[in-house]
Structures are given as structure tokens and as C-alpha cells.
Amino acid sequence: MAVFLHEEDIPEGVFAPGADIAVDTETMGLITPRDRLCVVQLSDGGADEHLVRFGPGSDYAAPNLRALLADPARVKLFHFARFDLAAIRHYLGVTATPVYCTKIASRLVRTYTDRHGLKDLVRELLGQEISKQQQSSDWGGPVLSDAQKDYAASDVRYLHAMREELDRRLAREGRTALAQACFDFLPHRAELDLAGWPEIDIFAHI
């Protein structure tokens, strides 16, 4: 198992052809237009994770990364896809579809709990422990620490295995089609966030 750090783009051919890709992002904060995209984490479910770091003033050209994220033949796996899709759309200019979100799947099948964070899911579904200590660290610095790199990699390391278990539970509860409909809407939800409706439910009566 290894974590590879790349600057501004991924090399060609680092992922298995046609493999679904786990994706996560690290930004300077939670307001997408204000807080720049610093790191994109990627995994094809194999032994390695790849991190792409963007420096201050980056033009986010990243042709290989953009092509990967926009590839309609690869499902992109996220945990809380809504945020990551908005960051990718705003900074990289691509819509990363098709989408699978482990947080939405968890909310649909783990109705016995309100704990749907990645750490809780990894613990319950896979029996593994991950640290979230670096979650609020400075991702915009000139150097990423080993702790930051390991944290970033852990955010995509388990998504493929989690999807397998969540898919079994979605099928068991008869909610597979409902989950897919939610996943299909996620890029539009991200666009609403970027367009100024982040916390407003436009479907609500009031």
C-alpha cells in the first residue's frame, strides 16, 4: 500500500482501465467559491491512493484528472458527494458523473442511527478505525505532512468496500432504485449550491 502525491495533475495510466474511482477533496474551508480546492484524492480500489495537490494561483488545467472525473464509463464514489461535486465543478470545470454517495446510501439503510460520518461507517461496515485529526488542518500550505497525506488517502481507501456492503443493504430494504435516483440528482444539487441555494429546500411548501 502506498500514497502517491502529484502536483497539479495525475500521470496518464495510473488507474485500472474502466475501474470505478473513489474521489474526495480537501479545500481551505466549506464555502466553495471562497475556499480554494487544494487536494483531490483518488483510488481505483487497489492497494494505492493518489493525491493531486493544487498550489495557490493554480489554473486547475489538469487535463488527465478532468478526463478521469468526466469519464461516463467510470462511477465516481464519494462520501458526501454534494460538497465534492460542487468543488470539482467550480474549480476544475467538470461534472463528475455518474455518482455514488456512501453518505446518502447510509442514510437510506442505516435509519437506526444518526451517525453517518465516514469514520462511523468504516467502523461499523468494515471493522476498521480511521483518524479524523487532520480534517481541519491547513491544506493550502506548501508541504503536506505525512499525517495529512495519510488522512487524505484514508478518505478514499475504503469507499469501494463500503459500497459493496451498502448495496447489499439497499437491495435488502428495497431502496436501490431510490438511492440511484438520489445519486442522479446530486450534480443538480451541487449546481443549486453554487447558484446560491445552499440551505434552501426549493421543494418545501414554505
Short mmCIF file of C-alpha atoms in Angstrom, two decimals:
data_model
loop_
_atom_site.label_atom_id
_atom_site.label_comp_id
_atom_site.label_asym_id
_atom_site.label_seq_id
_atom_site.Cartn_x
_atom_site.Cartn_y
_atom_site.Cartn_z
CA MET A 1 0.00 0.00 0.00
CA ALA A 2 1.40 3.40 -1.00
CA VAL A 3 0.22 7.00 -1.19
CA PHE A 4 1.45 8.96 -4.22
CA LEU A 5 1.46 12.76 -4.28
CA HIS A 6 1.24 14.54 -7.64
CA GLU A 7 1.40 18.26 -8.39
CA GLU A 8 -1.38 19.85 -10.48
CA ASP A 9 -2.45 16.66 -12.32
CA ILE A 10 -2.26 12.87 -12.33
CA PRO A 11 0.03 11.00 -14.73
CA GLU A 12 -1.60 9.06 -17.53
CA GLY A 13 -2.47 5.42 -16.93
CA VAL A 14 -2.23 5.28 -13.14
CA PHE A 15 -5.65 3.65 -12.74
CA ALA A 16 -7.02 0.34 -13.95
CA PRO A 17 -8.92 0.74 -17.24
CA GLY A 18 -12.64 1.15 -16.66
CA ALA A 19 -12.37 0.91 -12.86
CA ASP A 20 -14.70 2.97 -10.72
CA ILE A 21 -12.87 5.74 -8.88
CA ALA A 22 -13.22 6.81 -5.27
CA VAL A 23 -12.86 10.60 -5.00
CA ASP A 24 -12.57 13.14 -2.21
CA THR A 25 -11.44 16.75 -1.96
CA GLU A 26 -9.69 18.95 0.58
CA THR A 27 -10.33 22.69 0.48
CA MET A 28 -9.42 25.75 2.52
CA GLY A 29 -12.92 25.78 4.04
CA LEU A 30 -16.56 24.99 3.44
CA ILE A 31 -17.60 27.92 1.24
CA THR A 32 -16.75 26.70 -2.23
CA PRO A 33 -16.34 29.96 -4.18
CA ARG A 34 -14.23 31.46 -1.38
CA ASP A 35 -12.19 28.49 -0.18
CA ARG A 36 -9.96 27.13 -2.90
CA LEU A 37 -9.58 23.49 -3.84
CA CYS A 38 -6.23 22.23 -2.53
CA VAL A 39 -6.17 18.43 -2.91
CA VAL A 40 -8.09 15.78 -4.83
CA GLN A 41 -7.76 12.21 -3.56
CA LEU A 42 -8.33 9.21 -5.82
CA SER A 43 -8.41 5.41 -5.60
CA ASP A 44 -9.45 2.67 -8.00
CA GLY A 45 -9.94 0.21 -5.15
CA GLY A 46 -6.44 -1.20 -5.45
CA ALA A 47 -3.58 -1.01 -2.99
CA ASP A 48 -2.55 2.59 -3.70
CA GLU A 49 -4.07 6.05 -3.35
CA HIS A 50 -3.17 9.09 -5.42
CA LEU A 51 -3.32 12.69 -4.22
CA VAL A 52 -3.29 15.68 -6.58
CA ARG A 53 -2.16 18.92 -4.94
CA PHE A 54 -3.03 22.34 -6.37
CA GLY A 55 -0.97 25.35 -5.34
CA PRO A 56 -2.10 28.96 -4.83
CA GLY A 57 -2.84 30.57 -8.17
CA SER A 58 -3.35 27.24 -9.92
CA ASP A 59 -5.26 27.35 -13.20
CA TYR A 60 -6.62 23.85 -12.46
CA ALA A 61 -5.92 22.79 -16.05
CA ALA A 62 -5.26 19.15 -15.02
CA PRO A 63 -6.28 17.52 -18.33
CA ASN A 64 -5.77 13.95 -17.13
CA LEU A 65 -7.70 14.48 -13.92
CA ARG A 66 -10.51 16.28 -15.72
CA ALA A 67 -10.82 13.47 -18.25
CA LEU A 68 -10.92 10.87 -15.48
CA LEU A 69 -13.61 12.69 -13.50
CA ALA A 70 -15.74 13.33 -16.59
CA ASP A 71 -15.44 9.76 -17.91
CA PRO A 72 -19.04 8.46 -18.20
CA ALA A 73 -17.79 4.85 -18.08
CA ARG A 74 -16.42 5.22 -14.54
CA VAL A 75 -18.65 5.62 -11.49
CA LYS A 76 -17.21 8.17 -9.07
CA LEU A 77 -17.60 7.13 -5.44
CA PHE A 78 -17.86 9.85 -2.80
CA HIS A 79 -18.74 10.28 0.84
CA PHE A 80 -20.93 13.41 0.94
CA ALA A 81 -20.74 13.85 -2.81
CA ARG A 82 -22.70 17.10 -2.74
CA PHE A 83 -19.74 19.09 -1.42
CA ASP A 84 -17.07 17.44 -3.56
CA LEU A 85 -19.12 17.72 -6.75
CA ALA A 86 -19.53 21.46 -6.19
CA ALA A 87 -15.79 21.95 -5.59
CA ILE A 88 -14.89 19.92 -8.67
CA ARG A 89 -17.42 21.76 -10.81
CA HIS A 90 -16.33 25.19 -9.59
CA TYR A 91 -12.56 24.72 -9.81
CA LEU A 92 -11.99 22.01 -12.41
CA GLY A 93 -14.96 22.86 -14.60
CA VAL A 94 -16.25 19.30 -14.97
CA THR A 95 -19.31 17.43 -13.73
CA ALA A 96 -18.06 14.22 -12.15
CA THR A 97 -20.73 11.73 -13.14
CA PRO A 98 -22.02 9.06 -12.76
CA VAL A 99 -22.04 9.32 -8.97
CA TYR A 100 -22.36 7.06 -5.93
CA CYS A 101 -22.54 8.62 -2.45
CA THR A 102 -21.92 6.41 0.58
CA LYS A 103 -23.43 9.01 2.93
CA ILE A 104 -26.76 9.02 1.09
CA ALA A 105 -26.75 5.22 0.90
CA SER A 106 -26.07 5.13 4.65
CA ARG A 107 -28.96 7.49 5.39
CA LEU A 108 -31.30 5.29 3.37
CA VAL A 109 -30.40 2.00 5.07
CA ARG A 110 -28.92 2.88 8.48
CA THR A 111 -32.10 4.50 9.76
CA TYR A 112 -31.37 3.13 13.24
CA THR A 113 -28.67 5.80 13.79
CA ASP A 114 -27.91 9.44 13.06
CA ARG A 115 -24.18 8.74 12.76
CA HIS A 116 -23.38 8.78 9.06
CA GLY A 117 -19.85 10.18 9.09
CA LEU A 118 -17.10 8.33 7.27
CA LYS A 119 -15.38 7.26 10.48
CA ASP A 120 -18.60 5.72 11.82
CA LEU A 121 -19.32 3.93 8.55
CA VAL A 122 -15.83 2.48 8.24
CA ARG A 123 -16.01 1.24 11.81
CA GLU A 124 -19.42 -0.41 11.52
CA LEU A 125 -19.29 -1.76 7.97
CA LEU A 126 -15.63 -2.76 7.74
CA GLY A 127 -14.38 -3.02 11.31
CA GLN A 128 -11.58 -0.52 10.65
CA GLU A 129 -10.59 2.63 12.52
CA ILE A 130 -9.58 5.87 10.81
CA SER A 131 -8.38 9.11 12.34
CA LYS A 132 -10.03 12.45 11.57
CA GLN A 133 -7.42 14.56 13.40
CA GLN A 134 -6.19 16.25 10.22
CA GLN A 135 -9.67 17.16 8.95
CA SER A 136 -9.36 20.82 9.90
CA SER A 137 -5.67 21.29 9.12
CA ASP A 138 -4.19 23.79 6.64
CA TRP A 139 -4.44 22.09 3.24
CA GLY A 140 -3.10 25.13 1.41
CA GLY A 141 0.43 25.05 2.76
CA PRO A 142 3.49 24.46 0.54
CA VAL A 143 4.10 20.99 2.01
CA LEU A 144 1.67 18.28 3.07
CA SER A 145 2.74 16.42 6.21
CA ASP A 146 2.78 12.63 6.31
CA ALA A 147 -0.20 12.80 8.68
CA GLN A 148 -2.14 14.92 6.18
CA LYS A 149 -1.31 12.58 3.31
CA ASP A 150 -2.38 9.52 5.28
CA TYR A 151 -5.60 11.23 6.37
CA ALA A 152 -6.40 12.30 2.80
CA ALA A 153 -5.73 8.81 1.48
CA SER A 154 -7.94 7.21 4.12
CA ASP A 155 -10.89 9.24 2.84
CA VAL A 156 -10.92 7.20 -0.39
CA ARG A 157 -9.28 3.97 0.78
CA TYR A 158 -12.47 2.28 1.97
CA LEU A 159 -15.19 3.59 -0.34
CA HIS A 160 -15.22 0.63 -2.76
CA ALA A 161 -15.61 -1.91 0.05
CA MET A 162 -18.24 0.23 1.77
CA ARG A 163 -20.27 0.46 -1.42
CA GLU A 164 -20.44 -3.33 -1.63
CA GLU A 165 -21.95 -3.62 1.84
CA LEU A 166 -24.26 -0.64 1.37
CA ASP A 167 -25.50 -2.06 -1.93
CA ARG A 168 -26.40 -5.31 -0.16
CA ARG A 169 -28.39 -3.38 2.42
CA LEU A 170 -30.10 -1.19 -0.17
CA ALA A 171 -31.22 -4.31 -2.04
CA ARG A 172 -32.37 -5.97 1.18
CA GLU A 173 -34.52 -2.96 2.10
CA GLY A 174 -35.86 -2.43 -1.43
CA ARG A 175 -34.26 1.01 -1.79
CA THR A 176 -31.77 0.52 -4.61
CA ALA A 177 -33.81 2.46 -7.16
CA LEU A 178 -34.48 5.27 -4.69
CA ALA A 179 -30.76 5.52 -3.93
CA GLN A 180 -29.92 5.69 -7.63
CA ALA A 181 -32.44 8.47 -8.15
CA CYS A 182 -30.77 10.43 -5.34
CA PHE A 183 -27.33 9.84 -6.85
CA ASP A 184 -28.54 11.02 -10.25
CA PHE A 185 -29.83 14.26 -8.72
CA LEU A 186 -26.63 15.07 -6.83
CA PRO A 187 -24.92 17.05 -9.62
CA HIS A 188 -28.02 19.25 -9.80
CA ARG A 189 -27.98 19.69 -6.01
CA ALA A 190 -24.35 20.82 -6.28
CA GLU A 191 -25.30 23.29 -9.02
CA LEU A 192 -28.03 24.70 -6.76
CA ASP A 193 -25.41 25.16 -4.03
CA LEU A 194 -23.13 27.03 -6.41
CA ALA A 195 -26.01 29.12 -7.76
CA GLY A 196 -26.99 30.43 -4.32
CA TRP A 197 -29.46 27.93 -2.85
CA PRO A 198 -27.20 26.03 -0.43
CA GLU A 199 -29.58 25.66 2.53
CA ILE A 200 -32.94 26.33 0.91
CA ASP A 201 -35.20 23.37 0.11
CA ILE A 202 -36.82 24.53 -3.13
CA PHE A 203 -39.27 21.62 -2.83
CA ALA A 204 -40.58 22.78 0.56
CA HIS A 205 -44.05 24.32 0.89
CA ILE A 206 -42.68 27.33 2.76
#
